[in-house]
């Protein structure tokens, strides 16, 4: 009997050769009011909701990504990503910051056509959100991230998304606290915290450049 050896996915840490091991990836949906509106939701009534991606969906900055199969409508969503060094369940909002290892820039890639079909049929989003290489993440910067700062994404030099972290409906501590009531969080967990308005399609051969003030830039290119 051959038991396979499986290596944990990792994310770069800015300023060091060390790597952050990824345990799980959680994402919060529609956490910017303008994006909630463009997706047809009411941000004043929307409680935070979550979905997941597999840990090995992470992709490093500078990577070339094969265009994913089974979609003709691949979308970009630039997000602040939180990395946890501590976990727990039912974490109080005031204690949430103490669980944070660092943060970085991420892109939640979405097969929007598959998501729309799943929504219409009342089915899970897994194949729309949790596919291979669907979670590019840049190098992590240590410490608790600022509550304001520019967040943006450009494709081939043209700005597509532009907002500010202060536009989040739910703060990072509130996201961590709420998520911990659904699952017991643990070291190695990543949390994508939502995206501003302007999400849209990616074409084969295009280069995405995602930025957040204070963090290393994330850049990926899709195969032609």
PDB file of C-alpha atoms in Angstrom:
ATOM      1  CA  UNK A   1       0.000   0.000   0.000  1.00  0.00           C
ATOM      2  CA  UNK A   2       1.378   3.394  -1.023  1.00  0.00           C
ATOM      3  CA  UNK A   3       0.260   6.282   1.199  1.00  0.00           C
ATOM      4  CA  UNK A   4       0.706   9.583  -0.643  1.00  0.00           C
ATOM      5  CA  UNK A   5       2.695  12.409   0.888  1.00  0.00           C
ATOM      6  CA  UNK A   6       0.709  15.655   0.807  1.00  0.00           C
ATOM      7  CA  UNK A   7       2.417  19.021   1.263  1.00  0.00           C
ATOM      8  CA  UNK A   8       0.420  21.861   2.802  1.00  0.00           C
ATOM      9  CA  UNK A   9      -0.095  24.893   0.543  1.00  0.00           C
ATOM     10  CA  UNK A  10       1.755  28.018   1.698  1.00  0.00           C
ATOM     11  CA  UNK A  11       1.721  31.782   1.189  1.00  0.00           C
ATOM     12  CA  UNK A  12       4.742  34.083   1.105  1.00  0.00           C
ATOM     13  CA  UNK A  13       5.529  36.337   4.067  1.00  0.00           C
ATOM     14  CA  UNK A  14       6.903  39.769   3.155  1.00  0.00           C
ATOM     15  CA  UNK A  15      10.529  40.389   4.086  1.00  0.00           C
ATOM     16  CA  UNK A  16      11.392  36.764   4.856  1.00  0.00           C
ATOM     17  CA  UNK A  17      11.919  33.416   3.175  1.00  0.00           C
ATOM     18  CA  UNK A  18       9.480  31.815   5.622  1.00  0.00           C
ATOM     19  CA  UNK A  19       6.087  30.650   4.374  1.00  0.00           C
ATOM     20  CA  UNK A  20       2.648  30.716   5.999  1.00  0.00           C
ATOM     21  CA  UNK A  21       0.965  27.263   5.921  1.00  0.00           C
ATOM     22  CA  UNK A  22      -2.647  27.409   4.773  1.00  0.00           C
ATOM     23  CA  UNK A  23      -5.194  25.266   6.617  1.00  0.00           C
ATOM     24  CA  UNK A  24      -8.518  26.497   5.225  1.00  0.00           C
ATOM     25  CA  UNK A  25      -9.851  29.442   3.211  1.00  0.00           C
ATOM     26  CA  UNK A  26     -13.059  31.228   4.171  1.00  0.00           C
ATOM     27  CA  UNK A  27     -14.639  34.103   2.247  1.00  0.00           C
ATOM     28  CA  UNK A  28     -17.275  36.613   3.306  1.00  0.00           C
ATOM     29  CA  UNK A  29     -19.761  37.638   0.621  1.00  0.00           C
ATOM     30  CA  UNK A  30     -20.919  41.134  -0.323  1.00  0.00           C
ATOM     31  CA  UNK A  31     -19.096  43.036   2.424  1.00  0.00           C
ATOM     32  CA  UNK A  32     -18.973  46.356   0.542  1.00  0.00           C
ATOM     33  CA  UNK A  33     -22.275  48.178   0.077  1.00  0.00           C
ATOM     34  CA  UNK A  34     -21.580  49.176  -3.543  1.00  0.00           C
ATOM     35  CA  UNK A  35     -20.738  45.592  -4.501  1.00  0.00           C
ATOM     36  CA  UNK A  36     -23.816  44.262  -2.690  1.00  0.00           C
ATOM     37  CA  UNK A  37     -25.943  46.637  -4.768  1.00  0.00           C
ATOM     38  CA  UNK A  38     -24.305  45.659  -8.054  1.00  0.00           C
ATOM     39  CA  UNK A  39     -25.065  42.018  -7.174  1.00  0.00           C
ATOM     40  CA  UNK A  40     -28.725  42.860  -6.513  1.00  0.00           C
ATOM     41  CA  UNK A  41     -28.697  42.727  -2.686  1.00  0.00           C
ATOM     42  CA  UNK A  42     -29.660  45.236  -0.004  1.00  0.00           C
ATOM     43  CA  UNK A  43     -26.519  46.056   2.055  1.00  0.00           C
ATOM     44  CA  UNK A  44     -28.611  47.511   4.875  1.00  0.00           C
ATOM     45  CA  UNK A  45     -30.245  44.137   5.530  1.00  0.00           C
ATOM     46  CA  UNK A  46     -27.543  41.635   4.562  1.00  0.00           C
ATOM     47  CA  UNK A  47     -26.026  39.697   7.448  1.00  0.00           C
ATOM     48  CA  UNK A  48     -22.519  38.427   6.727  1.00  0.00           C
ATOM     49  CA  UNK A  49     -22.498  35.079   4.954  1.00  0.00           C
ATOM     50  CA  UNK A  50     -19.584  32.796   4.182  1.00  0.00           C
ATOM     51  CA  UNK A  51     -18.330  30.296   1.646  1.00  0.00           C
ATOM     52  CA  UNK A  52     -15.097  28.348   1.311  1.00  0.00           C
ATOM     53  CA  UNK A  53     -12.289  27.576  -1.095  1.00  0.00           C
ATOM     54  CA  UNK A  54      -9.868  24.654  -0.797  1.00  0.00           C
ATOM     55  CA  UNK A  55      -6.473  25.481   0.700  1.00  0.00           C
ATOM     56  CA  UNK A  56      -4.664  24.445  -2.463  1.00  0.00           C
ATOM     57  CA  UNK A  57      -6.552  27.076  -4.476  1.00  0.00           C
ATOM     58  CA  UNK A  58      -3.865  29.588  -3.422  1.00  0.00           C
ATOM     59  CA  UNK A  59      -1.680  31.010  -6.197  1.00  0.00           C
ATOM     60  CA  UNK A  60       1.443  33.119  -5.636  1.00  0.00           C
ATOM     61  CA  UNK A  61       2.004  36.557  -7.084  1.00  0.00           C
ATOM     62  CA  UNK A  62       3.850  36.423 -10.386  1.00  0.00           C
ATOM     63  CA  UNK A  63       2.177  33.195 -11.456  1.00  0.00           C
ATOM     64  CA  UNK A  64       0.814  32.347 -14.871  1.00  0.00           C
ATOM     65  CA  UNK A  65      -2.634  30.789 -14.452  1.00  0.00           C
ATOM     66  CA  UNK A  66      -4.330  28.482 -16.967  1.00  0.00           C
ATOM     67  CA  UNK A  67      -7.733  29.866 -17.881  1.00  0.00           C
ATOM     68  CA  UNK A  68     -10.172  27.719 -15.876  1.00  0.00           C
ATOM     69  CA  UNK A  69     -12.435  25.267 -17.691  1.00  0.00           C
ATOM     70  CA  UNK A  70     -16.235  25.211 -17.694  1.00  0.00           C
ATOM     71  CA  UNK A  71     -16.665  29.008 -17.806  1.00  0.00           C
ATOM     72  CA  UNK A  72     -17.096  31.785 -20.321  1.00  0.00           C
ATOM     73  CA  UNK A  73     -17.529  34.459 -17.637  1.00  0.00           C
ATOM     74  CA  UNK A  74     -14.584  34.452 -15.220  1.00  0.00           C
ATOM     75  CA  UNK A  75     -14.664  37.419 -12.812  1.00  0.00           C
ATOM     76  CA  UNK A  76     -12.124  39.161 -10.571  1.00  0.00           C
ATOM     77  CA  UNK A  77     -12.801  40.295  -6.987  1.00  0.00           C
ATOM     78  CA  UNK A  78      -9.909  42.050  -5.197  1.00  0.00           C
ATOM     79  CA  UNK A  79      -9.957  41.515  -1.424  1.00  0.00           C
ATOM     80  CA  UNK A  80      -8.049  42.045   1.805  1.00  0.00           C
ATOM     81  CA  UNK A  81      -6.995  38.604   3.077  1.00  0.00           C
ATOM     82  CA  UNK A  82      -6.512  37.948   6.799  1.00  0.00           C
ATOM     83  CA  UNK A  83      -4.182  35.173   8.007  1.00  0.00           C
ATOM     84  CA  UNK A  84      -4.757  33.719  11.486  1.00  0.00           C
ATOM     85  CA  UNK A  85      -2.075  32.575  13.940  1.00  0.00           C
ATOM     86  CA  UNK A  86      -4.618  31.761  16.647  1.00  0.00           C
ATOM     87  CA  UNK A  87      -8.090  30.269  16.558  1.00  0.00           C
ATOM     88  CA  UNK A  88     -11.096  29.576  18.685  1.00  0.00           C
ATOM     89  CA  UNK A  89     -14.866  29.517  18.659  1.00  0.00           C
ATOM     90  CA  UNK A  90     -17.317  32.217  19.732  1.00  0.00           C
ATOM     91  CA  UNK A  91     -14.495  34.766  19.698  1.00  0.00           C
ATOM     92  CA  UNK A  92     -15.497  38.171  21.075  1.00  0.00           C
ATOM     93  CA  UNK A  93     -15.103  41.121  18.706  1.00  0.00           C
ATOM     94  CA  UNK A  94     -12.693  42.794  21.129  1.00  0.00           C
ATOM     95  CA  UNK A  95     -10.508  39.653  21.166  1.00  0.00           C
ATOM     96  CA  UNK A  96     -10.466  39.061  17.410  1.00  0.00           C
ATOM     97  CA  UNK A  97      -7.402  41.184  16.612  1.00  0.00           C
ATOM     98  CA  UNK A  98      -5.256  38.935  18.804  1.00  0.00           C
ATOM     99  CA  UNK A  99      -5.891  36.016  16.413  1.00  0.00           C
ATOM    100  CA  UNK A 100      -4.377  37.817  13.401  1.00  0.00           C
ATOM    101  CA  UNK A 101      -0.945  36.850  12.070  1.00  0.00           C
ATOM    102  CA  UNK A 102      -0.968  39.282   9.170  1.00  0.00           C
ATOM    103  CA  UNK A 103      -2.752  40.270   5.984  1.00  0.00           C
ATOM    104  CA  UNK A 104      -2.239  40.596   2.258  1.00  0.00           C
ATOM    105  CA  UNK A 105      -3.894  41.181  -1.098  1.00  0.00           C
ATOM    106  CA  UNK A 106      -6.064  38.474  -2.621  1.00  0.00           C
ATOM    107  CA  UNK A 107      -8.246  37.911  -5.672  1.00  0.00           C
ATOM    108  CA  UNK A 108     -11.387  35.815  -5.347  1.00  0.00           C
ATOM    109  CA  UNK A 109     -11.759  34.353  -8.827  1.00  0.00           C
ATOM    110  CA  UNK A 110     -15.343  33.450  -9.658  1.00  0.00           C
ATOM    111  CA  UNK A 111     -16.905  31.490 -12.492  1.00  0.00           C
ATOM    112  CA  UNK A 112     -19.838  33.911 -12.580  1.00  0.00           C
ATOM    113  CA  UNK A 113     -21.868  31.961 -15.111  1.00  0.00           C
ATOM    114  CA  UNK A 114     -21.716  28.834 -12.930  1.00  0.00           C
ATOM    115  CA  UNK A 115     -22.582  30.911  -9.864  1.00  0.00           C
ATOM    116  CA  UNK A 116     -25.632  32.400 -11.591  1.00  0.00           C
ATOM    117  CA  UNK A 117     -26.827  28.950 -12.618  1.00  0.00           C
ATOM    118  CA  UNK A 118     -26.331  27.613  -9.077  1.00  0.00           C
ATOM    119  CA  UNK A 119     -28.189  30.560  -7.535  1.00  0.00           C
ATOM    120  CA  UNK A 120     -31.116  30.110  -9.897  1.00  0.00           C
ATOM    121  CA  UNK A 121     -31.328  26.398  -9.102  1.00  0.00           C
ATOM    122  CA  UNK A 122     -30.775  26.849  -5.362  1.00  0.00           C
ATOM    123  CA  UNK A 123     -27.601  24.771  -5.535  1.00  0.00           C
ATOM    124  CA  UNK A 124     -24.213  25.207  -3.791  1.00  0.00           C
ATOM    125  CA  UNK A 125     -21.594  27.586  -5.212  1.00  0.00           C
ATOM    126  CA  UNK A 126     -18.651  25.216  -4.798  1.00  0.00           C
ATOM    127  CA  UNK A 127     -17.740  24.844  -8.459  1.00  0.00           C
ATOM    128  CA  UNK A 128     -18.194  28.589  -9.032  1.00  0.00           C
ATOM    129  CA  UNK A 129     -15.883  29.641  -6.193  1.00  0.00           C
ATOM    130  CA  UNK A 130     -13.754  26.693  -5.067  1.00  0.00           C
ATOM    131  CA  UNK A 131     -12.063  25.575  -8.260  1.00  0.00           C
ATOM    132  CA  UNK A 132      -8.338  25.047  -8.916  1.00  0.00           C
ATOM    133  CA  UNK A 133      -6.151  28.188  -8.601  1.00  0.00           C
ATOM    134  CA  UNK A 134      -9.158  30.336  -7.653  1.00  0.00           C
ATOM    135  CA  UNK A 135      -7.417  32.176  -4.788  1.00  0.00           C
ATOM    136  CA  UNK A 136      -4.333  34.211  -5.761  1.00  0.00           C
ATOM    137  CA  UNK A 137      -2.781  35.673  -2.581  1.00  0.00           C
ATOM    138  CA  UNK A 138       0.150  38.082  -2.326  1.00  0.00           C
ATOM    139  CA  UNK A 139       2.812  38.157   0.372  1.00  0.00           C
ATOM    140  CA  UNK A 140       1.508  38.619   3.905  1.00  0.00           C
ATOM    141  CA  UNK A 141       2.503  41.633   5.980  1.00  0.00           C
ATOM    142  CA  UNK A 142       2.702  40.946   9.710  1.00  0.00           C
ATOM    143  CA  UNK A 143       0.246  42.572  12.109  1.00  0.00           C
ATOM    144  CA  UNK A 144      -3.326  43.817  12.209  1.00  0.00           C
ATOM    145  CA  UNK A 145      -4.263  45.674   8.993  1.00  0.00           C
ATOM    146  CA  UNK A 146      -5.423  49.284   8.914  1.00  0.00           C
ATOM    147  CA  UNK A 147      -9.147  50.009   8.783  1.00  0.00           C
ATOM    148  CA  UNK A 148      -8.773  52.365   5.829  1.00  0.00           C
ATOM    149  CA  UNK A 149      -6.673  52.497   2.686  1.00  0.00           C
ATOM    150  CA  UNK A 150      -7.071  52.192  -1.062  1.00  0.00           C
ATOM    151  CA  UNK A 151      -8.004  48.806  -2.526  1.00  0.00           C
ATOM    152  CA  UNK A 152      -7.930  48.428  -6.313  1.00  0.00           C
ATOM    153  CA  UNK A 153      -7.548  46.072  -9.253  1.00  0.00           C
ATOM    154  CA  UNK A 154      -6.373  46.811 -12.785  1.00  0.00           C
ATOM    155  CA  UNK A 155      -6.384  44.632 -15.891  1.00  0.00           C
ATOM    156  CA  UNK A 156      -3.627  45.338 -18.425  1.00  0.00           C
ATOM    157  CA  UNK A 157      -3.144  48.738 -16.769  1.00  0.00           C
ATOM    158  CA  UNK A 158      -6.824  49.760 -16.800  1.00  0.00           C
ATOM    159  CA  UNK A 159      -8.433  50.231 -13.373  1.00  0.00           C
ATOM    160  CA  UNK A 160     -11.506  48.048 -12.927  1.00  0.00           C
ATOM    161  CA  UNK A 161     -12.086  48.145  -9.163  1.00  0.00           C
ATOM    162  CA  UNK A 162     -11.302  51.016  -6.806  1.00  0.00           C
ATOM    163  CA  UNK A 163     -12.475  51.502  -3.227  1.00  0.00           C
ATOM    164  CA  UNK A 164     -11.325  51.881   0.350  1.00  0.00           C
ATOM    165  CA  UNK A 165     -11.099  49.405   3.232  1.00  0.00           C
ATOM    166  CA  UNK A 166     -13.198  51.825   5.287  1.00  0.00           C
ATOM    167  CA  UNK A 167     -16.143  50.949   3.010  1.00  0.00           C
ATOM    168  CA  UNK A 168     -16.484  47.474   4.525  1.00  0.00           C
ATOM    169  CA  UNK A 169     -19.930  46.807   6.000  1.00  0.00           C
ATOM    170  CA  UNK A 170     -18.473  44.394   8.569  1.00  0.00           C
ATOM    171  CA  UNK A 171     -15.051  45.124  10.073  1.00  0.00           C
ATOM    172  CA  UNK A 172     -12.276  42.537  10.203  1.00  0.00           C
ATOM    173  CA  UNK A 173     -12.844  41.848  13.959  1.00  0.00           C
ATOM    174  CA  UNK A 174     -16.587  41.489  13.343  1.00  0.00           C
ATOM    175  CA  UNK A 175     -15.955  39.058  10.470  1.00  0.00           C
ATOM    176  CA  UNK A 176     -13.650  36.911  12.599  1.00  0.00           C
ATOM    177  CA  UNK A 177     -16.054  36.949  15.541  1.00  0.00           C
ATOM    178  CA  UNK A 178     -19.079  36.050  13.411  1.00  0.00           C
ATOM    179  CA  UNK A 179     -17.276  33.314  11.481  1.00  0.00           C
ATOM    180  CA  UNK A 180     -16.131  31.772  14.767  1.00  0.00           C
ATOM    181  CA  UNK A 181     -19.763  31.169  15.716  1.00  0.00           C
ATOM    182  CA  UNK A 182     -20.118  28.860  12.680  1.00  0.00           C
ATOM    183  CA  UNK A 183     -16.759  27.056  12.791  1.00  0.00           C
ATOM    184  CA  UNK A 184     -13.883  26.779  15.221  1.00  0.00           C
ATOM    185  CA  UNK A 185     -11.121  28.856  13.657  1.00  0.00           C
ATOM    186  CA  UNK A 186      -7.514  27.674  13.778  1.00  0.00           C
ATOM    187  CA  UNK A 187      -3.966  28.792  12.990  1.00  0.00           C
ATOM    188  CA  UNK A 188      -3.390  28.690   9.247  1.00  0.00           C
ATOM    189  CA  UNK A 189      -6.883  29.835   8.284  1.00  0.00           C
ATOM    190  CA  UNK A 190      -7.219  32.572   5.660  1.00  0.00           C
ATOM    191  CA  UNK A 191     -10.232  34.878   5.454  1.00  0.00           C
ATOM    192  CA  UNK A 192     -11.109  36.834   2.311  1.00  0.00           C
ATOM    193  CA  UNK A 193     -13.006  39.901   3.546  1.00  0.00           C
ATOM    194  CA  UNK A 194     -15.092  41.014   0.568  1.00  0.00           C
ATOM    195  CA  UNK A 195     -14.675  43.150  -2.550  1.00  0.00           C
ATOM    196  CA  UNK A 196     -15.648  46.666  -3.662  1.00  0.00           C
ATOM    197  CA  UNK A 197     -17.776  47.355  -6.748  1.00  0.00           C
ATOM    198  CA  UNK A 198     -16.494  46.952 -10.273  1.00  0.00           C
ATOM    199  CA  UNK A 199     -16.187  43.177 -10.495  1.00  0.00           C
ATOM    200  CA  UNK A 200     -16.113  42.028 -14.071  1.00  0.00           C
ATOM    201  CA  UNK A 201     -14.837  39.601 -16.682  1.00  0.00           C
ATOM    202  CA  UNK A 202     -11.291  38.416 -17.332  1.00  0.00           C
ATOM    203  CA  UNK A 203     -10.170  37.461 -20.827  1.00  0.00           C
ATOM    204  CA  UNK A 204      -7.482  34.964 -21.807  1.00  0.00           C
ATOM    205  CA  UNK A 205      -4.018  36.524 -21.935  1.00  0.00           C
ATOM    206  CA  UNK A 206      -4.800  39.373 -19.537  1.00  0.00           C
ATOM    207  CA  UNK A 207      -2.703  40.443 -16.534  1.00  0.00           C
ATOM    208  CA  UNK A 208      -4.353  41.383 -13.233  1.00  0.00           C
ATOM    209  CA  UNK A 209      -2.656  43.747 -10.773  1.00  0.00           C
ATOM    210  CA  UNK A 210      -4.285  43.979  -7.324  1.00  0.00           C
ATOM    211  CA  UNK A 211      -3.200  46.549  -4.739  1.00  0.00           C
ATOM    212  CA  UNK A 212      -4.018  47.602  -1.187  1.00  0.00           C
ATOM    213  CA  UNK A 213      -2.196  50.442   0.580  1.00  0.00           C
ATOM    214  CA  UNK A 214       0.578  49.081   2.777  1.00  0.00           C
ATOM    215  CA  UNK A 215       0.820  45.633   1.178  1.00  0.00           C
ATOM    216  CA  UNK A 216       2.886  44.023  -1.545  1.00  0.00           C
ATOM    217  CA  UNK A 217       1.234  44.061  -4.957  1.00  0.00           C
ATOM    218  CA  UNK A 218      -0.369  40.884  -6.296  1.00  0.00           C
ATOM    219  CA  UNK A 219      -0.017  40.230 -10.010  1.00  0.00           C
ATOM    220  CA  UNK A 220      -1.112  37.199 -12.045  1.00  0.00           C
ATOM    221  CA  UNK A 221      -1.429  36.549 -15.765  1.00  0.00           C
ATOM    222  CA  UNK A 222      -3.894  34.247 -17.502  1.00  0.00           C
ATOM    223  CA  UNK A 223      -2.778  31.981 -20.300  1.00  0.00           C
ATOM    224  CA  UNK A 224      -3.838  33.009 -23.779  1.00  0.00           C
TER     225      UNK A 224
END
